[in-house]
Each structure stands twice: as C-alpha cells, then as structure tokens.
C-alpha cells in the first residue's frame, strides 16, 4: 500500500512538473525605434511567428510580451512603412533593441488570396494586385473603393457616387455577379441580388488593412461565382491597431448635367480599438457619407423604331428615352392595334355614337359616307390613312423627377477578439450599414433606406479557421423608377379602358384618345386633298396617292395634336397630385406598385485546416477546407417566384477542396488543388487548378497555371419573376416554365431567330483558363509584371427573348449558350523606383472577345454578338491603361503627392435594361460607351505633432465628363480636402 501511494505521488509530481513546463511563460520586452531618426515607434506589431499571440509598442516604442510558447521561437516585428524583421528568441529577454528600416523597395508585399496561405506577391502562382495601408492612404481617389479602378486589368461600372461594380477580364456590367467580394472572409453580396452593393454598406476605410484583387477564375479555392475574380478586403485587428483614429473629408462634386452643377459632399469616420493584457480586444467603427449624387439625363431614343440613338428624338411617336421612364409603355402594333375596334364602330348607329362622343360619331359617319361615295373600302382608309402601323409610346417622366439624388451611407462595425491561448483566437464581429442611392439593373432603382447586416463568429489560428456568418438584407423603401413612371401614367389615365367600360370607355383610355384624335385629323386632311386632286384632273387612284402623301407630310403635326389631347390633364412634377400618386405607388409592392421588397438571408459555415503543423512545409504543404450555404429567399413575391403554399424557395449548396504544394529548393513551386461543389438545383461541379512558379536568381519569377471557375446561376437567374417596363423577367428553372405554361399550346418563339424554343436544361457557367506570367524585380528598382490568359467559357448564362401568345409582353428568360465562348487578353505592369524615392508606374490591360473577326492586337471594339448571332454582355473596353507618378515623402519632409492618368477605349454595351429592339444583334453595335481619360491627383502633408495627415486632391480634375454604362450617370469632377488622425501614426 505504501509502495502504491509512493508511486502515485511520484506520478502526480511528474505530471505537475510537466504541466508547469507546458505552461511555463516566457516574457520578452524591449524598445523599437526608427533606424533613421532613432525615435521610438508606436503601434509596431510584435508577434510570435505561427501563433496568434502578440502585442504592440507604446508611444515611446516600448513593448512587453508574455507567451506560453516554448523556446526557441521567432518574433516577427512589422509596421506599416518599415521592413519586417524576424528575431529568434532562445530565452526570456528584457533588453531587446530593435531598429526598423524604412521599406523603400517595391514588390515586398505578402498576399494570401492566391493560395489561401501567406506568400510573396512576387511568387504568387497567378496574377494578384494589392493595396496596403500606405497605398490606400496615398491614393488620389476620394476613397479606397474608387482607387480599385487604378489597378491593372480592372473595369468599374459606376452607377452612383457610392455604388460601383468591380470586374476583371470581361463580361462586365452593373451589379456584377462574376467577381466575389469578401470582407474578413464574409461574402459581401446582397443575398437577394447576389452581388455586392458597392461599398454602400461595406468596410470603413479607417478599418481597412489591405485589399487584394485576384483577377480571373478562383473557384478552386473560393467556390461558386469567383469566375472572373476575387476581391478580398481585410480589416485591422484590434490587437495590432489600437487607439483612436478619425478622418473628415469635405469636398465638391461638379458636372454640367446636374440640377445644381456644383454641390458639396461630406465624409467622416471614427475608429477606436483597445486591447487588454494581450488577451481581450475590441474595436468600434462608424462612418457617414452624404452628398448629392451624379445624375443621368440621357434623352437619346433607344426604341429603334425607324431611328437610332444617334438620330432619334422625341419627334418619334414611339420614342423611348434612355433615362425617361413610362415611355417604355408602347401600343405594340401602334395605331394599328385600334383597327379592329374602329372597324366595329363603323357598324354602330351614328345616334348611339353621338351620345357617347360627337367627334367620334362625326368621324365614323364621314368614313362611311366617303367609302360609299368613292367606292374605296373603309378598311383601306383605316389601314392607310386613319390608323397606320406606327408605334406610339406614352409620354414619360425624366429620372430626376422620380428619384431623390441625395445619397447617404451610414456604417457601423464592431468586433470582440479573445485569445483563448497562444494558438487560438475567437472573434465575434458585426458589420451593419444603411444607405440611400441609385443603381442600374433591369431598371433604375432608388435604393432608399436599404440596409444589410453581416454577423460572424470565428475561431482561427495560424493554420486553421472555422467561421459561421449570417448576411441579412433589407431593401427598406427601395423602388423601381421605371415602374414608378409607368404606374404614374396609369394612375392619372389608364392606357386602355377596362373591357367593362364598353364603347363609353373609348373616351377614357390614353391610346384610344390618341388614335382617334390622329384618325380624325388625318381624315380631315385627306378628304380635301383627295377632292382637290380630282378637280385637278387626276384619276381616283392618283388622287388617293396624292392625298395620302399630304397626310404623311403632315403626320408630325397630327401626332403632336393627338399626344396633346391624350396628355390633357397629365399630372406633372411639382403638382401636389403628382407627389400623392407617386408616394402611393412607391408604398405599394411590385407587381401592383414600384416597391421592391427583399428580406433574403444567407447562412454560411466555412472551415479550413493547414497541415503545416503536422507535415514539414518544406516537404509538402497541404490544406483542406469546405463550406455550406443556405439562401432563404424572401421578397414577398415582388422579386422571386412563390410556391403553391405562398412561401418562397430556399437554396442549399455545399463544397469542399484540397490543395497540395511542393517547394523544390526554393526554385520551383508546384501546386495542385481540387474542389467539388453541389447546389440542390444543379449537377455537382469539379474545379481543378494546377500551377507552377519557377524562380531564377531569386528575383525573376515565371508562372504558369491552369485554373477553372464556375458560376451557379444567381438566385435571380433561378427564380426571378419580375415584370419590368421593358419585359417580363423570369428565371431559367422549370418551375418558371410551368408557372407561365411556356411549353404548352403553341409553345414559345425565340424572337431573335423566329424559331420555337426547346427549353434545354439550365446549367452552371464554367470557365477554363490558362495563364502565363512573369513577375520580377530588376536591379532592385524596376518591378515588372506581365501576363497572358486564354479562357474558354462554357454554358454562358445569358437570356433569351421569347414571345408567347398567352403573355402580352416580351419574356426575358435566363438561359445557357450551348457553344464555347473564347476570350483572351494580356496585362503589362511596370513600376520604377527613381532617385529620392520618386516612383513612376504604368500598366496596360487588354481583354478581347474572340468574335466578329476581332483580333487581340487590333484597334476594333469588342463585340457583344458572337459569330452565330448569339448575344453576350461582354461590355468591356478592349484596352485600359494607367500612368502614375508620385512620392509619399519628398526628402523626408512629410510632403507627398500622387498623380494617376486613366484611360479606356470605346466599347459596346448590352444589358436587360435596354428594350428588346435595342438588344437585337443588328442594333446592339450602335449602343456604345465612348472612350474617356481622367486625371486624378493629390498632395499630402504629414503633421507629426498632430499625428495627422492633411490631403488635398481631386479625381477627374480636368472635368472631362464620362459614363461607364448604358443608362448610368454622367461622372464629373470631385475635389476634396481631408484630415486623417491616427494616434499610432509613424510613417
């Protein structure tokens, strides 16, 4: 018994000593200074390599760190603007003296987007663009999101001041769904729309640590929809970026087309972060922006009814202005649509008609009398003279009468971080924002009191993460301007009288009033001209032709008179009745009003593990991961199809991936990855990627990769059920086909080909891309980045225009193209470090759609129509280039500047915003976005005593106005002054 007790005590003692050894703490302290000035540096990060534990230096550069990580270990010392240092620690020390040198070399950035592991941007296996804190601070753009357009190969479609859609490598557009945008690992899409709403409810610039852009397919690691690119935005850790910071920006916006040419804008933000004992930290952010937005007033005629945008005016009876709403409502067959009704009136007794409308009775009586006297059939008179086949549209309202251009954005962000131990950190994060702005999609939408929340819980270490998040969208009081214009017209006078109104209703409908007024005027002009020709000796046939010519000559006046009568009593902006009608329509949900209702949610769970702790990364690096998503559609029937029980659909999808990398003698790195994804409505998708990076002389990096991407049809592609002024938009799933019985009866006709539509299976879109590139630092002064890519796109998700006898309007349905679409392009970037730290840079990108005989190096515009006539929304300028020149700290004076010249070539535009005629292959070539170039510039001064930076600058300072897409606003010049305070400011 004593022996057993003695052994037990010994075992307990050994266990306790082991526990003490495991929990043994090492304390490291010291001082960090600027190697040049010898002054203490504040806010420098001191972190144990491969762990989450770390601290920062205080206002004098002192730091102290306690860790349970057993020695030896490595400290990583980092700070914005300084070279990173690594120091091996073999035991506790309190005398570390660390001097940081300014980071003057380019190409030293570390990125994670390309491989989901940290690696040098020079050795990335694919193209990567990055903006760090300094480049964000030094941009001449008014905000970081606008600065993204200065990166190589980026196209931006600007729909308002704070709503832009970022894209790379073609197939651009408003509300781009081919580039995934993530904030701290959270997909920043609005779940009901499946695209990011610019930065309206995004991340605060004060809290932004870096932006990484990965052009091209990225689905192998990031899953669905990263088919054209990935935009990662990473926020600042409250452990590493502590204290208070704030900025205030005051500026002016100016453009000739605005109601008030020059108006102010205001942008303010505040951030505070605090850490306690290197275990617990929190941060709070608030940002507010308000301004009078860019405006649209493109009044060109896009109806293509005998006109083109270059020649059409409001003189066209079927006029459809680009930024005029309500005039999309057309009589279809034109005045001819009233022929059957008028023919019936010929048999109604004149006395009966006289009791309803004396003018109508006089016209009918005159036609019958004339036909009887001349022998000319009344039907001929109706077809040729009274009701010719001329399209007529209702009189619309300009956009500025229907929307509020006061744009606002209010964003809150909060996070709590807790370090459970040296290896694991727990995070609770909430991002919430609300805003009002205008954006372009199938209509021009007034986002009013729109809000979105992103809520995340995460556990992460240096080699893993597990996160779950919820994205909740609330459309607020958002409404469609096109529908608003249409319904205002219908409210004060319906286009057609109800069937129950009978003959008396002819005096109530806008189109009957227009048609009968035109007919009466035409008949009054025709009869005297016919009689005069007979008196002049002409034969009846010649007299008829002469009289018809006289009517046609006078047709413009006849149409003007008809519109005047039909528009009598029209409510106009400024009239209290107009506001009353508009408010009522904006409060009434689609389809009976213009209110857009969307409360869709996205639930997501994601995890990744890097086996570097178990396998020597010098031998192999293996990572595995997976995710699960659920979209819960909720639009109250205004956007998505309802099920038979009145509810809306939910969509589930999951995926998993693995990646293996092998580094051979730090000269050749081989990487292979494979991903599988499954959405409940579509077949599973495999996404492989292979890459190789060869490094010569440690500075020249040659890369080759084959990668795949895929895009699950968006929630709208699948289930949209929206009646717009242009067409009825429906998803491509069989549930929509059956809802409208599109396959029954005589079926549906493809308007573009005139052939019956066979309703093939709806499939995800796939991209197969091959890329070659080089990135290297030459003579430690010239950073060169060159790439070429070639992509084959399969199952392109576009739309087909259908005509069905049972549906009065055009049906625009999501569908696949069955052939392959080939694209290719290249990019060239060069940045040169001049004496005294001046830098000059240049980048050029080319994106070419292989269609219409267009060659990559030719000057021809990209087409939006393939050789077989199929239409694609490539919507991409063939060439873009940027030229930069700057110095962030001239001779260490604290003064800095940066200048950027941007240019892009002319290109064609194709979108569902346009009427069906404008989208036909023969007309689309005339829908062009002109080339433009802009100059952005800023001058800054570091105010060390105030821990602040003063910046004065402007974008498009030469005031050359431009637009980035059809129906989008005219962008003018912005000028601003900003003051940014950061108590941890060093460089």
mmCIF file of N, CA and C in Angstrom, residues 263-331:
data_model
loop_
_atom_site.group_PDB
_atom_site.id
_atom_site.type_symbol
_atom_site.label_atom_id
_atom_site.label_comp_id
_atom_site.label_asym_id
_atom_site.label_seq_id
_atom_site.Cartn_x
_atom_site.Cartn_y
_atom_site.Cartn_z
ATOM 1 N N UNK A 263 -21.989 70.811 -56.005
ATOM 2 C CA UNK A 263 -22.570 70.615 -54.677
ATOM 3 C C UNK A 263 -21.507 70.006 -53.763
ATOM 4 N N UNK A 264 -21.658 70.148 -52.447
ATOM 5 C CA UNK A 264 -20.664 69.605 -51.519
ATOM 6 C C UNK A 264 -20.914 68.130 -51.205
ATOM 7 N N UNK A 265 -19.878 67.459 -50.704
ATOM 8 C CA UNK A 265 -20.078 66.148 -50.093
ATOM 9 C C UNK A 265 -19.297 66.105 -48.791
ATOM 10 N N UNK A 266 -19.788 65.267 -47.876
ATOM 11 C CA UNK A 266 -19.205 65.167 -46.547
ATOM 12 C C UNK A 266 -18.984 63.690 -46.223
ATOM 13 N N UNK A 267 -17.818 63.391 -45.699
ATOM 14 C CA UNK A 267 -17.466 62.013 -45.371
ATOM 15 C C UNK A 267 -16.655 62.035 -44.081
ATOM 16 N N UNK A 268 -17.181 61.415 -43.025
ATOM 17 C CA UNK A 268 -16.489 61.393 -41.735
ATOM 18 C C UNK A 268 -16.469 59.969 -41.206
ATOM 19 N N UNK A 269 -15.445 59.651 -40.421
ATOM 20 C CA UNK A 269 -15.331 58.313 -39.851
ATOM 21 C C UNK A 269 -14.557 58.381 -38.544
ATOM 22 N N UNK A 270 -14.850 57.413 -37.671
ATOM 23 C CA UNK A 270 -14.162 57.310 -36.384
ATOM 24 C C UNK A 270 -13.929 55.837 -36.081
ATOM 25 N N UNK A 271 -12.761 55.548 -35.532
ATOM 26 C CA UNK A 271 -12.423 54.175 -35.123
ATOM 27 C C UNK A 271 -11.737 54.206 -33.771
ATOM 28 N N UNK A 272 -12.102 53.232 -32.932
ATOM 29 C CA UNK A 272 -11.413 53.094 -31.654
ATOM 30 C C UNK A 272 -11.221 51.614 -31.368
ATOM 31 N N UNK A 273 -9.998 51.257 -30.965
ATOM 32 C CA UNK A 273 -9.682 49.867 -30.635
ATOM 33 C C UNK A 273 -8.835 49.835 -29.368
ATOM 34 N N UNK A 274 -9.029 48.801 -28.576
ATOM 35 C CA UNK A 274 -8.306 48.679 -27.318
ATOM 36 C C UNK A 274 -8.095 47.206 -27.005
ATOM 37 N N UNK A 275 -6.873 46.876 -26.512
ATOM 38 C CA UNK A 275 -6.548 45.515 -26.097
ATOM 39 C C UNK A 275 -6.197 45.509 -24.619
ATOM 40 N N UNK A 276 -6.522 44.406 -23.947
ATOM 41 C CA UNK A 276 -6.256 44.258 -22.530
ATOM 42 C C UNK A 276 -5.431 42.992 -22.304
ATOM 43 N N UNK A 277 -4.195 43.180 -21.801
ATOM 44 C CA UNK A 277 -3.319 42.063 -21.438
ATOM 45 C C UNK A 277 -3.062 41.096 -22.587
ATOM 46 N N UNK A 278 -3.134 41.604 -23.804
ATOM 47 C CA UNK A 278 -2.903 40.776 -24.993
ATOM 48 C C UNK A 278 -3.818 39.557 -25.061
ATOM 49 N N UNK A 279 -4.938 39.637 -24.337
ATOM 50 C CA UNK A 279 -5.887 38.523 -24.342
ATOM 51 C C UNK A 279 -7.242 38.921 -24.933
ATOM 52 N N UNK A 280 -7.687 40.102 -24.588
ATOM 53 C CA UNK A 280 -9.007 40.556 -24.991
ATOM 54 C C UNK A 280 -8.880 41.894 -25.703
ATOM 55 N N UNK A 281 -9.593 42.060 -26.811
ATOM 56 C CA UNK A 281 -9.544 43.332 -27.544
ATOM 57 C C UNK A 281 -10.891 43.567 -28.210
ATOM 58 N N UNK A 282 -11.173 44.818 -28.460
ATOM 59 C CA UNK A 282 -12.398 45.163 -29.182
ATOM 60 C C UNK A 282 -12.126 46.360 -30.078
ATOM 61 N N UNK A 283 -13.012 46.581 -31.028
ATOM 62 C CA UNK A 283 -12.930 47.762 -31.890
ATOM 63 C C UNK A 283 -14.331 48.204 -32.262
ATOM 64 N N UNK A 284 -14.471 49.496 -32.509
ATOM 65 C CA UNK A 284 -15.720 50.097 -32.940
ATOM 66 C C UNK A 284 -15.429 51.047 -34.089
ATOM 67 N N UNK A 285 -16.294 51.013 -35.109
ATOM 68 C CA UNK A 285 -16.155 51.902 -36.266
ATOM 69 C C UNK A 285 -17.497 52.523 -36.592
ATOM 70 N N UNK A 286 -17.473 53.769 -37.009
ATOM 71 C CA UNK A 286 -18.667 54.404 -37.546
ATOM 72 C C UNK A 286 -18.236 55.310 -38.698
ATOM 73 N N UNK A 287 -18.970 55.256 -39.802
ATOM 74 C CA UNK A 287 -18.663 56.051 -40.985
ATOM 75 C C UNK A 287 -19.957 56.627 -41.534
ATOM 76 N N UNK A 288 -19.892 57.887 -41.955
ATOM 77 C CA UNK A 288 -21.088 58.520 -42.518
ATOM 78 C C UNK A 288 -20.684 59.364 -43.727
ATOM 79 N N UNK A 289 -21.437 59.204 -44.811
ATOM 80 C CA UNK A 289 -21.204 59.973 -46.038
ATOM 81 C C UNK A 289 -22.544 60.495 -46.540
ATOM 82 N N UNK A 290 -22.553 61.722 -47.018
ATOM 83 C CA UNK A 290 -23.754 62.249 -47.671
ATOM 84 C C UNK A 290 -23.352 63.210 -48.773
ATOM 85 N N UNK A 291 -24.146 63.233 -49.834
ATOM 86 C CA UNK A 291 -23.847 64.088 -50.988
ATOM 87 C C UNK A 291 -25.061 64.106 -51.906
ATOM 88 N N UNK A 292 -25.024 65.002 -52.871
ATOM 89 C CA UNK A 292 -25.968 64.978 -53.983
ATOM 90 C C UNK A 292 -25.306 64.192 -55.104
ATOM 91 N N UNK A 293 -25.941 63.131 -55.519
ATOM 92 C CA UNK A 293 -25.310 62.138 -56.383
ATOM 93 C C UNK A 293 -25.135 62.645 -57.820
ATOM 94 N N UNK A 294 -24.324 61.859 -58.561
ATOM 95 C CA UNK A 294 -24.244 62.063 -60.007
ATOM 96 C C UNK A 294 -25.618 61.806 -60.615
ATOM 97 N N UNK A 295 -25.932 62.500 -61.701
ATOM 98 C CA UNK A 295 -27.264 62.409 -62.291
ATOM 99 C C UNK A 295 -27.201 61.880 -63.723
ATOM 100 N N UNK A 296 -28.361 61.435 -64.174
ATOM 101 C CA UNK A 296 -28.484 60.962 -65.551
ATOM 102 C C UNK A 296 -29.486 61.837 -66.293
ATOM 103 N N UNK A 297 -29.196 62.146 -67.512
ATOM 104 C CA UNK A 297 -30.162 62.851 -68.369
ATOM 105 C C UNK A 297 -29.864 62.562 -69.836
ATOM 106 N N UNK A 298 -29.758 61.281 -70.125
ATOM 107 C CA UNK A 298 -29.554 60.828 -71.496
ATOM 108 C C UNK A 298 -30.926 60.672 -72.143
ATOM 109 N N UNK A 299 -31.261 61.585 -73.045
ATOM 110 C CA UNK A 299 -32.594 61.593 -73.650
ATOM 111 C C UNK A 299 -32.579 61.042 -75.073
ATOM 112 N N UNK A 300 -31.516 60.337 -75.443
ATOM 113 C CA UNK A 300 -31.485 59.713 -76.756
ATOM 114 C C UNK A 300 -32.579 58.644 -76.867
ATOM 115 N N UNK A 301 -33.015 58.431 -78.093
ATOM 116 C CA UNK A 301 -34.099 57.488 -78.372
ATOM 117 C C UNK A 301 -33.507 56.103 -78.610
ATOM 118 N N UNK A 302 -33.825 55.156 -77.727
ATOM 119 C CA UNK A 302 -33.312 53.792 -77.858
ATOM 120 C C UNK A 302 -34.383 52.811 -78.360
ATOM 121 N N UNK A 303 -35.460 53.354 -78.932
ATOM 122 C CA UNK A 303 -36.565 52.477 -79.350
ATOM 123 C C UNK A 303 -36.235 51.682 -80.610
ATOM 124 N N UNK A 304 -35.342 52.213 -81.474
ATOM 125 C CA UNK A 304 -35.010 51.595 -82.756
ATOM 126 C C UNK A 304 -36.256 51.359 -83.600
ATOM 127 N N UNK A 305 -37.197 52.298 -83.529
ATOM 128 C CA UNK A 305 -38.385 52.257 -84.381
ATOM 129 C C UNK A 305 -38.198 53.274 -85.490
ATOM 130 N N UNK A 306 -37.364 52.890 -86.440
ATOM 131 C CA UNK A 306 -37.054 53.787 -87.543
ATOM 132 C C UNK A 306 -36.001 54.815 -87.203
ATOM 133 N N UNK A 307 -35.452 54.723 -86.009
ATOM 134 C CA UNK A 307 -34.427 55.671 -85.575
ATOM 135 C C UNK A 307 -33.302 54.901 -84.895
ATOM 136 N N UNK A 308 -32.235 55.601 -84.590
ATOM 137 C CA UNK A 308 -31.140 55.074 -83.781
ATOM 138 C C UNK A 308 -30.888 56.072 -82.653
ATOM 139 N N UNK A 309 -30.116 55.693 -81.639
ATOM 140 C CA UNK A 309 -29.813 56.661 -80.588
ATOM 141 C C UNK A 309 -29.161 57.932 -81.118
ATOM 142 N N UNK A 310 -28.444 57.808 -82.226
ATOM 143 C CA UNK A 310 -27.768 58.980 -82.781
ATOM 144 C C UNK A 310 -28.731 59.903 -83.522
ATOM 145 N N UNK A 311 -29.864 59.360 -84.005
ATOM 146 C CA UNK A 311 -30.775 60.171 -84.827
ATOM 147 C C UNK A 311 -32.135 60.381 -84.179
ATOM 148 N N UNK A 312 -32.506 59.535 -83.224
ATOM 149 C CA UNK A 312 -33.849 59.592 -82.662
ATOM 150 C C UNK A 312 -34.062 60.732 -81.686
ATOM 151 N N UNK A 313 -35.252 61.316 -81.728
ATOM 152 C CA UNK A 313 -35.635 62.377 -80.805
ATOM 153 C C UNK A 313 -37.064 62.120 -80.335
ATOM 154 N N UNK A 314 -37.575 63.020 -79.512
ATOM 155 C CA UNK A 314 -38.951 62.904 -79.039
ATOM 156 C C UNK A 314 -39.957 63.084 -80.183
ATOM 157 N N UNK A 315 -39.490 63.514 -81.362
ATOM 158 C CA UNK A 315 -40.402 63.625 -82.505
ATOM 159 C C UNK A 315 -40.916 62.258 -82.945
ATOM 160 N N UNK A 316 -40.199 61.189 -82.580
ATOM 161 C CA UNK A 316 -40.631 59.834 -82.894
ATOM 162 C C UNK A 316 -41.826 59.483 -82.009
ATOM 163 N N UNK A 317 -43.007 59.151 -82.584
ATOM 164 C CA UNK A 317 -44.174 58.817 -81.753
ATOM 165 C C UNK A 317 -43.918 57.636 -80.817
ATOM 166 N N UNK A 318 -42.991 56.746 -81.203
ATOM 167 C CA UNK A 318 -42.666 55.590 -80.369
ATOM 168 C C UNK A 318 -41.421 55.792 -79.541
ATOM 169 N N UNK A 319 -41.077 57.043 -79.263
ATOM 170 C CA UNK A 319 -39.862 57.417 -78.533
ATOM 171 C C UNK A 319 -39.729 56.657 -77.210
ATOM 172 N N UNK A 320 -38.505 56.173 -76.943
ATOM 173 C CA UNK A 320 -38.168 55.525 -75.669
ATOM 174 C C UNK A 320 -36.831 56.097 -75.208
ATOM 175 N N UNK A 321 -36.869 57.116 -74.369
ATOM 176 C CA UNK A 321 -35.648 57.770 -73.916
ATOM 177 C C UNK A 321 -34.865 56.900 -72.961
ATOM 178 N N UNK A 322 -33.548 56.997 -73.023
ATOM 179 C CA UNK A 322 -32.695 56.158 -72.187
ATOM 180 C C UNK A 322 -33.015 56.374 -70.713
ATOM 181 N N UNK A 323 -33.070 57.627 -70.283
ATOM 182 C CA UNK A 323 -33.344 57.933 -68.876
ATOM 183 C C UNK A 323 -34.696 58.601 -68.694
ATOM 184 N N UNK A 324 -35.650 58.155 -69.500
ATOM 185 C CA UNK A 324 -37.035 58.593 -69.389
ATOM 186 C C UNK A 324 -37.870 57.357 -69.088
ATOM 187 N N UNK A 325 -38.775 57.449 -68.118
ATOM 188 C CA UNK A 325 -39.492 56.267 -67.650
ATOM 189 C C UNK A 325 -41.003 56.458 -67.761
ATOM 190 N N UNK A 326 -41.652 55.424 -68.203
ATOM 191 C CA UNK A 326 -43.076 55.479 -68.519
ATOM 192 C C UNK A 326 -43.293 55.419 -70.008
ATOM 193 N N UNK A 327 -42.275 55.861 -70.785
ATOM 194 C CA UNK A 327 -42.392 55.797 -72.244
ATOM 195 C C UNK A 327 -42.025 54.414 -72.778
ATOM 196 N N UNK A 328 -41.624 53.492 -71.895
ATOM 197 C CA UNK A 328 -41.435 52.106 -72.331
ATOM 198 C C UNK A 328 -42.771 51.472 -72.683
ATOM 199 N N UNK A 329 -43.834 52.034 -72.112
ATOM 200 C CA UNK A 329 -45.182 51.533 -72.377
ATOM 201 C C UNK A 329 -45.581 51.911 -73.799
ATOM 202 N N UNK A 330 -45.650 50.933 -74.661
ATOM 203 C CA UNK A 330 -45.936 51.175 -76.074
ATOM 204 C C UNK A 330 -47.176 50.405 -76.497
ATOM 205 N N UNK A 331 -47.822 50.923 -77.517
ATOM 206 C CA UNK A 331 -49.029 50.270 -78.013
ATOM 207 C C UNK A 331 -48.724 49.013 -78.811
#
